[in-house]
Short mmCIF file of C-alpha atoms in Angstrom, two decimals:
data_model
loop_
_atom_site.label_atom_id
_atom_site.label_comp_id
_atom_site.label_asym_id
_atom_site.label_seq_id
_atom_site.Cartn_x
_atom_site.Cartn_y
_atom_site.Cartn_z
CA MET A 239 49.51 32.49 173.96
CA ALA A 240 50.28 29.90 176.63
CA GLY A 241 51.82 26.60 175.61
CA GLY A 242 48.70 24.65 176.58
CA GLU A 243 46.45 26.87 174.47
CA MET A 244 48.76 26.51 171.48
CA MET A 245 48.73 22.74 171.88
CA ASN A 246 44.93 22.72 172.02
CA ASP A 247 44.80 24.79 168.84
CA VAL A 248 47.14 22.37 167.05
CA THR A 249 45.22 19.32 168.32
CA LEU A 250 41.90 20.75 167.16
CA LEU A 251 43.46 21.74 163.84
CA ALA A 252 44.81 18.21 163.36
CA ALA A 253 41.30 16.74 163.71
CA VAL A 254 39.82 19.29 161.29
CA VAL A 255 42.59 18.76 158.74
CA GLN A 256 42.38 14.98 158.79
CA ASP A 257 38.59 14.87 158.37
CA ALA A 258 38.45 17.43 155.57
CA PRO A 259 37.53 16.03 152.11
CA VAL A 260 39.90 18.42 150.32
CA PRO A 261 43.72 18.50 150.44
CA LEU A 262 44.93 20.40 153.49
CA TRP A 263 48.55 20.95 154.46
CA VAL A 264 49.95 22.69 157.55
CA ILE A 265 53.47 24.15 157.51
CA ASP A 266 55.27 25.13 160.71
CA GLU A 267 57.41 28.20 161.28
CA LYS A 268 60.53 26.29 160.17
CA GLY A 269 59.05 25.29 156.82
CA LEU A 270 58.45 21.68 157.86
CA LEU A 271 55.22 19.80 157.29
CA SER A 272 53.31 19.77 160.56
CA LEU A 273 50.08 18.14 159.41
CA ALA A 274 48.68 16.79 156.14
CA ASN A 275 45.46 14.93 155.57
CA ASP A 276 45.16 11.80 153.46
CA SER A 277 43.51 13.75 150.64
CA ALA A 278 46.65 15.84 150.25
CA ALA A 279 48.89 12.78 150.47
CA ARG A 280 46.93 10.90 147.79
CA PHE A 281 46.95 13.97 145.52
CA LEU A 282 50.76 13.78 145.58
CA GLY A 283 50.93 10.01 145.20
CA TYR A 284 51.55 9.06 148.82
CA ARG A 285 49.45 6.69 150.93
CA ARG A 286 48.94 8.67 154.12
CA GLY A 287 49.53 12.17 155.36
CA ALA A 288 51.09 10.85 158.55
CA ASP A 289 53.93 9.35 156.50
CA LEU A 290 55.01 12.85 155.41
CA GLN A 291 54.88 14.62 158.73
CA GLY A 292 58.07 16.41 159.69
CA GLY A 293 59.47 16.52 156.16
CA PRO A 294 60.47 19.75 154.37
CA SER A 295 57.25 21.12 152.95
CA HIS A 296 58.84 22.80 149.93
CA ASP A 297 60.62 19.64 148.78
CA LEU A 298 57.53 17.50 149.30
CA LEU A 299 55.39 19.83 147.20
CA HIS A 300 57.75 20.87 144.41
CA ARG A 301 61.35 19.75 144.68
CA HIS A 302 61.92 20.95 141.12
CA ARG A 303 60.19 23.11 138.52
CA PRO A 304 58.05 21.64 135.73
CA ASP A 305 61.04 21.69 133.36
CA GLY A 306 63.17 19.76 135.84
CA SER A 307 65.37 22.69 136.90
CA PRO A 308 65.97 23.31 140.62
CA TYR A 309 63.34 25.24 142.57
CA PRO A 310 65.08 27.03 145.48
CA SER A 311 62.95 27.19 148.60
CA HIS A 312 63.60 30.93 149.01
CA GLU A 313 61.82 31.53 145.68
CA CYS A 314 58.70 29.65 146.78
CA PRO A 315 55.82 32.06 147.50
CA ILE A 316 53.71 29.72 149.62
CA ILE A 317 55.15 30.65 153.00
CA SER A 318 56.50 34.10 152.25
CA LEU A 319 53.12 35.48 151.16
CA GLY A 320 51.35 34.58 154.42
CA SER A 321 47.64 34.89 153.69
CA ALA A 322 47.38 34.68 149.94
CA LYS A 323 45.70 33.11 146.95
CA ALA A 324 47.84 32.10 143.99
CA SER A 325 46.52 31.68 140.47
CA ALA A 326 48.91 28.90 139.54
CA GLU A 327 51.59 26.54 140.77
CA TRP A 328 52.88 23.08 139.91
CA PHE A 329 53.36 20.39 142.53
CA VAL A 330 55.52 17.33 141.93
CA THR A 331 54.19 13.90 142.84
CA LEU A 332 56.10 11.03 144.42
CA ALA A 333 56.56 9.54 140.92
CA GLY A 334 58.00 12.82 139.59
CA ASP A 335 54.95 13.85 137.57
CA VAL A 336 53.90 17.49 137.57
CA ARG A 337 50.36 18.42 138.61
CA GLU A 338 48.96 21.88 138.05
CA VAL A 339 47.23 23.36 141.09
CA CYS A 340 45.53 26.42 142.50
CA TRP A 341 46.36 27.11 146.12
CA THR A 342 45.58 29.40 149.04
CA THR A 343 47.38 30.01 152.32
CA LYS A 344 46.28 31.43 155.64
CA PRO A 345 48.14 31.89 158.93
CA VAL A 346 46.94 29.71 161.81
CA GLY A 347 46.44 31.97 164.80
CA THR A 348 49.71 33.29 166.22
CA SER A 349 51.53 29.96 166.21
CA GLY A 350 53.54 30.73 163.07
CA HIS A 351 51.88 27.83 161.24
CA VAL A 352 50.43 28.29 157.75
CA LEU A 353 47.42 26.38 156.43
CA LEU A 354 47.75 25.49 152.75
CA THR A 355 44.84 24.26 150.66
CA PHE A 356 45.23 23.18 147.06
CA ALA A 357 43.36 21.50 144.21
CA GLN A 358 43.55 21.10 140.47
CA PRO A 359 42.07 24.13 138.66
CA HIS A 360 38.67 24.04 137.03
CA ARG A 361 38.72 23.19 133.35
CA ARG A 362 38.24 26.74 132.09
CA HIS A 363 40.94 28.08 134.38
CA HIS A 364 43.23 25.20 133.42
CA GLU A 365 42.84 26.02 129.71
CA THR A 366 43.50 29.72 130.33
CA MET A 367 46.68 28.94 132.24
CA ASN A 368 47.90 26.59 129.53
CA SER A 369 47.35 29.27 126.89
CA HIS A 370 49.87 31.44 128.73
CA ARG A 371 52.32 28.58 129.37
CA PRO A 372 52.37 26.60 126.09
CA LEU A 373 55.48 24.58 126.90
CA VAL A 374 54.47 23.29 130.35
CA ARG A 375 53.07 19.76 130.39
CA GLN A 376 52.09 17.25 133.04
CA MET A 377 54.79 14.65 132.60
CA SER A 378 57.81 13.10 134.23
CA THR A 379 61.06 15.07 134.41
CA ALA A 380 62.75 13.04 131.67
CA GLY A 381 59.72 13.29 129.41
CA SER A 382 59.45 16.98 130.14
CA HIS A 383 63.01 17.67 128.99
CA THR A 384 62.49 15.76 125.73
CA ARG A 385 59.18 17.43 124.96
CA LEU A 386 60.35 20.90 125.95
CA HIS A 387 63.50 20.59 123.83
CA ARG A 388 61.41 19.63 120.80
CA GLU A 389 59.02 22.53 121.30
CA LEU A 390 61.79 25.01 122.02
CA SER A 391 63.46 23.90 118.78
CA GLN A 392 60.21 24.56 116.97
CA VAL A 393 60.13 28.10 118.34
CA ILE A 394 63.69 28.60 117.07
CA ASP A 395 62.70 27.34 113.61
CA GLU A 396 59.84 29.84 113.50
CA ARG A 397 61.75 32.90 114.75
CA PHE A 398 65.50 32.59 114.06
CA VAL A 399 65.41 35.01 111.10
CA ASP A 400 64.46 37.82 113.50
CA PRO A 401 67.79 39.56 114.35
CA SER A 402 66.51 40.42 117.84
CA PHE A 403 65.63 36.81 118.65
CA SER A 404 67.88 35.47 121.42
CA THR A 405 68.03 32.98 124.27
CA ALA A 406 66.10 35.46 126.42
CA SER A 407 63.43 35.73 123.71
CA LEU A 408 63.18 31.95 123.55
CA ALA A 409 62.82 31.68 127.32
CA ASP A 410 60.17 34.39 127.34
CA ALA A 411 58.19 32.63 124.60
CA ALA A 412 58.27 29.41 126.63
CA HIS A 413 57.50 31.14 129.95
CA LEU A 414 60.66 29.61 131.39
CA SER A 415 63.76 31.11 132.93
CA VAL A 416 66.86 31.57 130.79
CA ARG A 417 68.65 29.13 133.08
CA SER A 418 65.95 26.49 132.52
CA VAL A 419 66.27 26.80 128.76
CA GLN A 420 70.05 26.50 129.01
CA VAL A 421 69.73 23.36 131.14
CA ILE A 422 67.40 21.73 128.60
CA PHE A 423 69.84 22.31 125.73
CA ALA A 424 72.92 21.48 127.81
CA ALA A 425 71.54 17.96 128.26
CA ARG A 426 72.18 17.56 124.51
CA GLY A 427 75.60 19.14 124.53
CA ARG A 428 74.57 22.47 123.02
CA SER A 429 73.52 25.92 124.12
CA PRO A 430 70.35 27.68 122.91
CA ALA A 431 72.48 30.51 121.50
CA ALA A 432 74.55 28.01 119.50
CA GLU A 433 71.39 26.36 118.18
CA ILE A 434 69.96 29.69 117.04
CA ARG A 435 73.24 30.53 115.31
CA ARG A 436 73.37 27.09 113.64
CA ARG A 437 69.89 27.54 112.20
CA ARG A 438 70.81 30.97 110.86
CA LEU A 439 73.99 29.66 109.24
CA ASP A 440 72.31 26.62 107.68
CA HIS A 441 69.61 28.90 106.26
CA ALA A 442 72.23 31.32 104.94
CA ARG A 443 74.03 28.51 103.13
CA TYR A 444 70.72 27.37 101.65
CA LEU A 445 70.14 30.90 100.31
CA LEU A 446 73.68 31.22 98.95
CA GLU A 447 73.40 27.88 97.14
CA ARG A 448 70.34 29.27 95.38
CA GLY A 449 72.11 32.38 94.13
CA MET A 450 71.39 34.98 96.78
CA THR A 451 74.18 37.50 97.40
CA VAL A 452 76.26 37.31 100.57
CA GLN A 453 74.83 40.59 101.85
CA MET A 454 71.24 39.51 101.29
CA ALA A 455 71.81 36.03 102.76
CA CYS A 456 73.33 37.67 105.81
CA HIS A 457 70.27 39.78 106.56
CA GLU A 458 67.68 37.23 105.44
CA SER A 459 69.07 34.69 107.92
CA GLY A 460 69.00 36.97 110.96
CA PHE A 461 72.52 38.45 111.12
CA LEU A 462 72.89 42.18 111.70
CA ASP A 463 76.23 42.79 109.97
CA ALA A 464 78.26 41.10 107.25
CA SER A 465 81.52 40.82 109.20
CA THR A 466 79.91 38.91 112.08
CA PHE A 467 78.12 36.72 109.57
CA ALA A 468 81.28 35.96 107.56
CA ARG A 469 83.25 35.12 110.69
CA ALA A 470 80.55 32.80 112.04
CA TYR A 471 80.09 31.17 108.61
CA ARG A 472 83.79 30.42 108.22
CA GLN A 473 84.01 29.02 111.75
CA HIS A 474 80.99 26.78 111.21
CA PHE A 475 81.63 25.50 107.68
CA GLY A 476 85.41 25.94 107.36
CA PHE A 477 85.27 28.34 104.42
CA PRO A 478 83.84 31.84 103.73
CA PRO A 479 80.31 32.41 102.41
CA SER A 480 81.73 33.80 99.15
CA ARG A 481 83.11 30.35 98.37
CA THR A 482 79.64 28.82 98.56
CA LEU A 483 78.41 31.51 96.23
CA ARG A 484 81.29 31.06 93.74
CA VAL A 485 80.89 27.29 93.60
CA ASN A 486 77.26 27.66 92.68
CA GLU A 487 78.00 30.35 90.10
CA LEU A 488 80.41 28.13 88.12
CA PRO A 489 79.05 27.33 84.65
CA SER A 490 77.90 23.81 84.04
CA PRO A 491 80.29 21.65 81.98
CA PRO A 492 79.29 21.28 78.33
CA LEU A 493 77.30 18.20 77.45
CA SER A 494 79.31 15.62 75.47
CA GLY A 495 78.29 14.61 72.00
#
């Protein structure tokens, strides 16, 4: 295609994009925003599409994931898929809020440009997506970390007695990456694995204080073998589990009088 024909295509596309009532976004072959209409800009919290032109498209749309973890541009499917329709994505607004969207892409002629259209999903689709991603919320990054940590902790409380439950299991239940889960807990100076182990040990001590044997407390709290349990218990509490059991087996002192 001659340069003049390509320019005419882009000029015509610019007029169509700007007048469209739905969000439209054009990405050039370098991944930069070539055109965006005002509908798209307002959807993301900006005043005008012209103010965004020339910026990195990926960063403008979703500079981080819903949980606040980094979103590398090479993992973004919007450009790499070419002509495609995605069932779900989350775009980040100027204020840092996360907005759930459905999007489609289509190549623009042979220019290397990609036309992106996006909108919030219909209510039924939105509810279906949320049922598969229970820990994703539309909120600011700081709020997201607080809420996600609380809900991840709830998952741990519900499942820690399962010996196979791990950080990977927790991430899978939350539909997040393992790295994202680790980042959320690291903000509070812990790791998800340490939190799971702490819950198991606290529960084991509770069982021992109520007369359960060491072997039974070990298995009932999610540990696979007694030696691992005893070592973790001593490291956490400063004494072996048998001591907790012995203290609670001591006879009560006789009543005076």
